[in-house]
Short mmCIF file of C-alpha atoms in Angstrom, two decimals:
data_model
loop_
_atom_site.label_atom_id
_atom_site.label_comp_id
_atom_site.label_asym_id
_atom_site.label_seq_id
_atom_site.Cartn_x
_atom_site.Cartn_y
_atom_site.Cartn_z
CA UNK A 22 189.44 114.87 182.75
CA UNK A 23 188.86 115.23 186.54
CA UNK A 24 191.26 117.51 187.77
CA UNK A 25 192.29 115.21 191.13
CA UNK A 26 191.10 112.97 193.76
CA UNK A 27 188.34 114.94 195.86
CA UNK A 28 190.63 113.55 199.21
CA UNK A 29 193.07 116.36 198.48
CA UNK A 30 192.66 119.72 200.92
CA UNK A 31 190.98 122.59 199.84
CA UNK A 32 190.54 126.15 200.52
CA UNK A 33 188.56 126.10 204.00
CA UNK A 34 184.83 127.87 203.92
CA UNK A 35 185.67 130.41 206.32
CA UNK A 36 188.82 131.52 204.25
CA UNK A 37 187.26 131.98 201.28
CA UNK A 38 184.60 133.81 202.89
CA UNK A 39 187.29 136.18 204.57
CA UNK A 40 188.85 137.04 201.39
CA UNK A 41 185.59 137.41 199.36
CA UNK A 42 184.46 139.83 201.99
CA UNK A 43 187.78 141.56 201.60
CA UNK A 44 187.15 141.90 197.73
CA UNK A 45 189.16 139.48 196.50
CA UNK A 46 187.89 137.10 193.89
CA UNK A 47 188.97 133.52 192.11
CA UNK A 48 191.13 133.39 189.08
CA UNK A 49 191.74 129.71 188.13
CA UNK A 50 193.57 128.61 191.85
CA UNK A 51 194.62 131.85 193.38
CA UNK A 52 192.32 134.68 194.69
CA UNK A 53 193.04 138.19 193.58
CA UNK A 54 191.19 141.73 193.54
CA UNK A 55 191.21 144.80 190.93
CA UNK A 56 190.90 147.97 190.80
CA UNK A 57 191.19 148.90 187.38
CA UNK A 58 190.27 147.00 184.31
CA UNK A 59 191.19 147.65 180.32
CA UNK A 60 188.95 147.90 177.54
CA UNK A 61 189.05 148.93 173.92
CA UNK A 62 192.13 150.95 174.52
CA UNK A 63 190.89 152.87 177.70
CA UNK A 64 191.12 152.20 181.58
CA UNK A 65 188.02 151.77 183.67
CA UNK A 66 187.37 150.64 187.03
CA UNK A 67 186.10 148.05 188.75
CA UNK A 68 183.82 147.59 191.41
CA UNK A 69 183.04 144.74 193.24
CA UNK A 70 179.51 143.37 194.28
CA UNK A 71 177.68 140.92 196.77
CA UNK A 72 174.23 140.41 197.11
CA UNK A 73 172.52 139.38 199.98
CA UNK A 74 170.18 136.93 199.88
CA UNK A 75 168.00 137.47 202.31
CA UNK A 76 166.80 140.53 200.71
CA UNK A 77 166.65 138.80 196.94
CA UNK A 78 163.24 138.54 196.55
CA UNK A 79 161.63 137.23 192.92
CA UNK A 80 160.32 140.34 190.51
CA UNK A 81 157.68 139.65 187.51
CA UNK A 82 160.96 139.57 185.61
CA UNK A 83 161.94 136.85 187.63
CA UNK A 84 159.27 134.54 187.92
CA UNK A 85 158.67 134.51 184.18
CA UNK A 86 162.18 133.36 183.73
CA UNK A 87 161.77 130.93 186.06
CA UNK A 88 158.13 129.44 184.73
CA UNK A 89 159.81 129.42 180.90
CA UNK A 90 162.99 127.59 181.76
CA UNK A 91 161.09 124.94 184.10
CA UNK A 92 161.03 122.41 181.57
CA UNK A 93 164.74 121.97 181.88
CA UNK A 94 166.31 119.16 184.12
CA UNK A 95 168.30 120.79 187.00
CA UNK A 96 171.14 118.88 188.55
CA UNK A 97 173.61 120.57 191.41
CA UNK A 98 176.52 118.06 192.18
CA UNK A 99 180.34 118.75 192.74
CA UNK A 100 181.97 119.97 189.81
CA UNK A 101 184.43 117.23 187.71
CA UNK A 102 185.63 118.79 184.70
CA UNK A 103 184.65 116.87 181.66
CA UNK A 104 184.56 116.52 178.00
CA UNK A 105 180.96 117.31 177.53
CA UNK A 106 181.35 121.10 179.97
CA UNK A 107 184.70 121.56 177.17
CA UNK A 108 182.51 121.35 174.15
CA UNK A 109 179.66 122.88 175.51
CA UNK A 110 182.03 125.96 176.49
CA UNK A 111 183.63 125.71 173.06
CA UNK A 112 179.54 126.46 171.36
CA UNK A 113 179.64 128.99 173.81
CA UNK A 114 182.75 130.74 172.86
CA UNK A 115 182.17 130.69 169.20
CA UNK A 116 178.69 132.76 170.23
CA UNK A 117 180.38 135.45 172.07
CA UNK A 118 181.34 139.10 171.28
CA UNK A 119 183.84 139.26 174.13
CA UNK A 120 187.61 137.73 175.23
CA UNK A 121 187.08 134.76 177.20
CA UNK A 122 189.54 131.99 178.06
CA UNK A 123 190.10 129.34 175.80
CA UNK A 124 188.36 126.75 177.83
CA UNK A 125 187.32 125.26 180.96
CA UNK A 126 190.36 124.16 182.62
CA UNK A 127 192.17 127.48 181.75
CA UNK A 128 189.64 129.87 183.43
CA UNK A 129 189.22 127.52 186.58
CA UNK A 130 192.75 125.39 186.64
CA UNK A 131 195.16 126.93 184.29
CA UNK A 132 197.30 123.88 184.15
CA UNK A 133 196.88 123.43 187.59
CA UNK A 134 196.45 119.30 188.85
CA UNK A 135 194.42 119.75 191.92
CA UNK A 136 191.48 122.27 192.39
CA UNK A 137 191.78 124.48 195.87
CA UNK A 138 188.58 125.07 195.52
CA UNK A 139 185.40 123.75 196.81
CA UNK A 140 183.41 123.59 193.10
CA UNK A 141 179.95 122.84 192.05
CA UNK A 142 177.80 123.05 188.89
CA UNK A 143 174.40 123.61 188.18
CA UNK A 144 173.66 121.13 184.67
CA UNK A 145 170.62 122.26 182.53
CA UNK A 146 169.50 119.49 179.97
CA UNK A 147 167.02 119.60 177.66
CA UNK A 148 165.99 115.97 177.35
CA UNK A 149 169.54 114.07 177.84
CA UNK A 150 171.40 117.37 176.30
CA UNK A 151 173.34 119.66 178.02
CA UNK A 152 172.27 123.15 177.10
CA UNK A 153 174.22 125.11 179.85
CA UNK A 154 176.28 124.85 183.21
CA UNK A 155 176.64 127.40 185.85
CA UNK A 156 179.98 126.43 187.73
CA UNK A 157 180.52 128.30 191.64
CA UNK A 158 182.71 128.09 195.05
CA UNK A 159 181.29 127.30 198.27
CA UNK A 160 182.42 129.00 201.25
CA UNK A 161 181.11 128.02 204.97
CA UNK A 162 178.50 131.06 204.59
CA UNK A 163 179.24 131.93 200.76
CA UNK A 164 178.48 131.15 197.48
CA UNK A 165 180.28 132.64 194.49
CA UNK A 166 179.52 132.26 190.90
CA UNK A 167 182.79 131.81 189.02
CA UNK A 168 180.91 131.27 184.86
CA UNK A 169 178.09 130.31 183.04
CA UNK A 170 178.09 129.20 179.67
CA UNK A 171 175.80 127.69 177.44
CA UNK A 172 174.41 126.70 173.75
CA UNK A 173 174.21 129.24 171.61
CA UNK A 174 170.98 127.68 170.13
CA UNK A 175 169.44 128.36 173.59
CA UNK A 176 170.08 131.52 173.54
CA UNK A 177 166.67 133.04 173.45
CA UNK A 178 166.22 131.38 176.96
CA UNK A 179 168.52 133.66 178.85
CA UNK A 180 170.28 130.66 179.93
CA UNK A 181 173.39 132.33 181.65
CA UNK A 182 170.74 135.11 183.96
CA UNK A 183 168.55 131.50 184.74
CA UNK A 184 171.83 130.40 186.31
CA UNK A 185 171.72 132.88 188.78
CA UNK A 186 169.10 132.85 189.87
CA UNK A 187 169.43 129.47 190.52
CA UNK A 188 172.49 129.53 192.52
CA UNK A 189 170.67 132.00 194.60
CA UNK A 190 168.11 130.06 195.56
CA UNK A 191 170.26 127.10 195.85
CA UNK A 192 172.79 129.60 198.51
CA UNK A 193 169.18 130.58 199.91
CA UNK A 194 168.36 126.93 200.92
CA UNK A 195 171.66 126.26 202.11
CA UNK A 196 171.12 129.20 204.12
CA UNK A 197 174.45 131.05 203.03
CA UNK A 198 174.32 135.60 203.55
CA UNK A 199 175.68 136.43 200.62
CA UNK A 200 176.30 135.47 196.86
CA UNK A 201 179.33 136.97 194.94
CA UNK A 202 178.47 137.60 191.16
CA UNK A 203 181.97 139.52 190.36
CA UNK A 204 182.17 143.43 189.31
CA UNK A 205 180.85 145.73 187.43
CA UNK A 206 182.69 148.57 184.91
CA UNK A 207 181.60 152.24 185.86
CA UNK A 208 181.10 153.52 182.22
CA UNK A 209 181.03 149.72 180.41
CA UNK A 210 177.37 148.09 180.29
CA UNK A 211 178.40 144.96 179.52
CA UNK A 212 178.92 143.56 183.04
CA UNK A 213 175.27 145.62 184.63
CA UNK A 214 173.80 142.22 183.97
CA UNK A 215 175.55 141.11 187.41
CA UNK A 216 172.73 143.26 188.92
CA UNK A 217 169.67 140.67 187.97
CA UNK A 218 168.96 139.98 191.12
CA UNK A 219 167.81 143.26 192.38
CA UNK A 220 170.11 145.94 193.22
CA UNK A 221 168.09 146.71 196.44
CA UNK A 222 170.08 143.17 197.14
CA UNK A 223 173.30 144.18 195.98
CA UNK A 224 176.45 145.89 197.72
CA UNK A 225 179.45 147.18 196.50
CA UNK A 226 182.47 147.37 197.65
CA UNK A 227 184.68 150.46 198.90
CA UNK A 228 187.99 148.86 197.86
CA UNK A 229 189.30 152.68 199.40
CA UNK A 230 187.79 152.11 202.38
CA UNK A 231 187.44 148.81 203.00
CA UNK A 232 184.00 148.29 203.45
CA UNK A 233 180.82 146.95 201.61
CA UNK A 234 177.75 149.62 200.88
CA UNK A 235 174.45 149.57 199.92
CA UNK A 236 174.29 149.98 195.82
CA UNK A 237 173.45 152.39 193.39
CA UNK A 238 175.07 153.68 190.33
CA UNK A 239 175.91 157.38 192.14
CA UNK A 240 177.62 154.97 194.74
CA UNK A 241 179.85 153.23 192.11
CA UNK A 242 180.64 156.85 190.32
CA UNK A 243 182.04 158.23 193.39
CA UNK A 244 183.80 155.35 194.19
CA UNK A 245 185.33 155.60 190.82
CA UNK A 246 185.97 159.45 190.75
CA UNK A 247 188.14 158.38 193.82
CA UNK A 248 190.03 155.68 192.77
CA UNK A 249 190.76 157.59 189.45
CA UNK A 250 192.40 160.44 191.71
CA UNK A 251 194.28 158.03 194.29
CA UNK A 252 195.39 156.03 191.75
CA UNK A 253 196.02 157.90 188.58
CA UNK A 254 198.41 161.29 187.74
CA UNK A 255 196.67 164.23 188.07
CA UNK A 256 198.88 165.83 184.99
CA UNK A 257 201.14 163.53 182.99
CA UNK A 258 204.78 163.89 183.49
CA UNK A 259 206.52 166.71 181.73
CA UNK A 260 208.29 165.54 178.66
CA UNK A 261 212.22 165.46 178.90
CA UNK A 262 214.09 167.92 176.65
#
């Protein structure tokens, strides 16, 4: 199930690390960016984040994650799609309360034959078992986490915030700046856990502006009060006789 040879090009470091710093993002092999995102029937907005990792530094929070999940086997390798990542994602997706693509190959390939990207995984076994993966891009000074999944029966590990904080500290011994963990909602909780890794360490992005800022949730609501009023109507259209 390997998508193709790993001869073929791929996206260059620096690229990728141009457009990530521009706010764009991966979805399967293009890079795009949002500014608005729908849920339960309502518009929100998104808003981009980085953190960089050489302010990350390891809470109480942290470290106890870390000394409970030790005793799993951690292997970081190129990422080869396989049968055993397709039926660990398909535990995963029966667990979930959220829309999520229907597997592997259609959130990173989507039918596509040769992957742009330059792919990893971090493999967490208990034993011989695989009990999660944590799949990211590489860029020349970049690392961004495109999904975690794992087995629902692991759940009580926090298997999927483990993950990141292993690719951190995998980006921090490659010595990479920053680490791109995706967006969060203004108004929509279920993304905030992209801030695990301190938001003292986290920026956001200024998708008006074009420019990255320190975080904080004040930060994100003005950003959002002003994409609301560039983007949106201020009064809806008058209805035709």
């Amino acid at each position: 199930m390997a998508a193709s040879s790993s001869a073929w090009p791929i996206i260059r470091g620096e690229i990728l690390d141009s457009y990530l710093d521009q706010g764009y993002y991966r979805m399967q092999q293009d890079l795009f960016t949002c500014q608005f995102v729908p849920f339960d029937g309502r518009l929100y907005t998104a808003h981009w984040l980085r953190v960089v990792l050489a302010r990350v530094q390891w809470g109480p929070a942290h470290r106890r994650l870390l000394a409970r999940n030790a005793r799993f086997a951690v292997v970081i390798q190129p990422f080869r799609l396989t049968r055993e990542y397709e039926a660990l994602y398909a535990r995963y997706l029966q667990a979930i309360t959220f829309d999520a693509a229907p597997t592997v190959e259609d959130v990173l390939l989507g039918g596509a034959a040769h992957n742009v990207f330059n792919t990893h995984v971090i493999e967490l076994r208990d034993g011989g078992r695989l009990v999660a993966a944590g799949i990211f891009d590489l860029g020349s000074r970049t690392l961004a986490g495109i999904l975690n999944f794992y087995d629902p029966a692991y759940r009580q590990y926090s298997l999927g915030k483990y993950l990141m904080l292993l690719k951190a500290d995998y980006a921090r011994r490659l010595q990479l700046d920053y680490y791109y963990p995706g967006y969060v909602v203004h108004g929509y909780p279920k993304f905030d856990y992209k801030l695990f890794l301190g938001p003292a360490a986290t920026e956001v992005f200024d998708s008006i502006n074009g420019h990255w800022q320190p975080f904080s949730w004040e930060a994100v609501a003005a950003q959002s009060a002003d994409l609301l009023a560039d983007q949106l109507p201020e009064e809806p259209p008058e209805m035709a006789e």
